[in-house]
Amino acid sequence: RYAYLISLLPPVITDELQLNFETRRRSIASFTPYRDSAGVDKGLLISNVDPQRSRDSVVELSGVDDWKGYQRLLQLESSIARVIWPTLLEPLKSRQSLKSRLTTPTDFEAWQSFIEQPLGQTMERLVRHDLLRGLLMTDGKIGVLTHPHDESLIQNRCFLYHVIGNETGEWRVPVGGMRAFTDALVERCRRNGVTLVQGADADRVHPATDLHAVTFRCGDREFCVAAKHVLVNAAPHVFAQLLNIAAQPIPTDEGSVMKMNVLLRRLPRLKAKGVTSADAFTGSFHIAEGYDQMQRSWQQAVAEEVPDPAPCEIYCHSLTDDSILSPELRTQGFQTLTLFGLDMPWRLF
């Protein structure tokens, strides 16, 4: 079963559709191993349920000032989330329309930090330590090939997608995996009389004033249906093909991440004392994702080299929801592990 994390799903959708679907909180948000100046293996741990544990871990790494800076960043994230999140189920708002919703000094600081200036300026202003900066910057890189001071601000857009969900930015585990969600959608569709056709390749969409025409192939037969509304969830170049219009590739649309799902007999043990495998892998385990390191990996990627070391993060969903495993695998102690690799543009492969 495909396991992933969910944040950008408004509860109103599941409520109105009456979907039999739930998500579960991860007790740990993230773990980042490091070696201190004395050569002792330790880890930066951010908890979703124990703020004091998070504070102690950050302070041990880089001091009280970085903890305060991290808390300020969270306040700014919460502020911008309250502005943007409620609009996601509304017609797309203009920049000025969103800005008119700002009311407090924190709102205006958040707008400046995440909308007007490159994300790197905010990270470097609030946080000093390279490891903590890198951890926070990953939300601006998951899915795009970019760097903290990218003038296109695509890193800002990526960051906002990661931190505005339900006004908290928390990423939760879907109980039963993503298949549970798609199964719930399919069941609701069928109860509403929807006909689902598998193995159908969309060929062309012919826009019209009243009813649009959609041609598609299923097996060796071609079909055409009329539709008042046509919803297309596809990459820009596929959308252009469906409408039979010319498309100019956009560099930022290139895929730049890789993903692997692994089934393990047991989770790796940790070098850091006092940290269990469950602590380390329940949340996102960050590897080679220091702030400066990811700058170097980006530079290698744009030079068409596979980054070495390659920044990535891994996480174990079955620690939060073991229903994605069969009863036999659960009994034997198996776990799932997902790896998400950054700065891996499609052109390198």
mmCIF file of C-alpha atoms in Angstrom, residues 257-261 338-341:
data_model
loop_
_atom_site.group_PDB
_atom_site.id
_atom_site.type_symbol
_atom_site.label_atom_id
_atom_site.label_comp_id
_atom_site.label_asym_id
_atom_site.label_seq_id
_atom_site.Cartn_x
_atom_site.Cartn_y
_atom_site.Cartn_z
ATOM 1 C CA VAL A 257 13.662 14.294 -6.627
ATOM 2 C CA MET A 258 13.804 10.521 -6.385
ATOM 3 C CA LYS A 259 11.894 8.187 -4.115
ATOM 4 C CA MET A 260 12.313 4.607 -2.948
ATOM 5 C CA ASN A 261 10.096 2.497 -0.721
ATOM 6 C CA THR A 338 10.706 5.568 2.470
ATOM 7 C CA LEU A 339 13.670 7.493 1.048
ATOM 8 C CA PHE A 340 13.214 10.898 -0.557
ATOM 9 C CA GLY A 341 16.309 12.172 -2.384
#
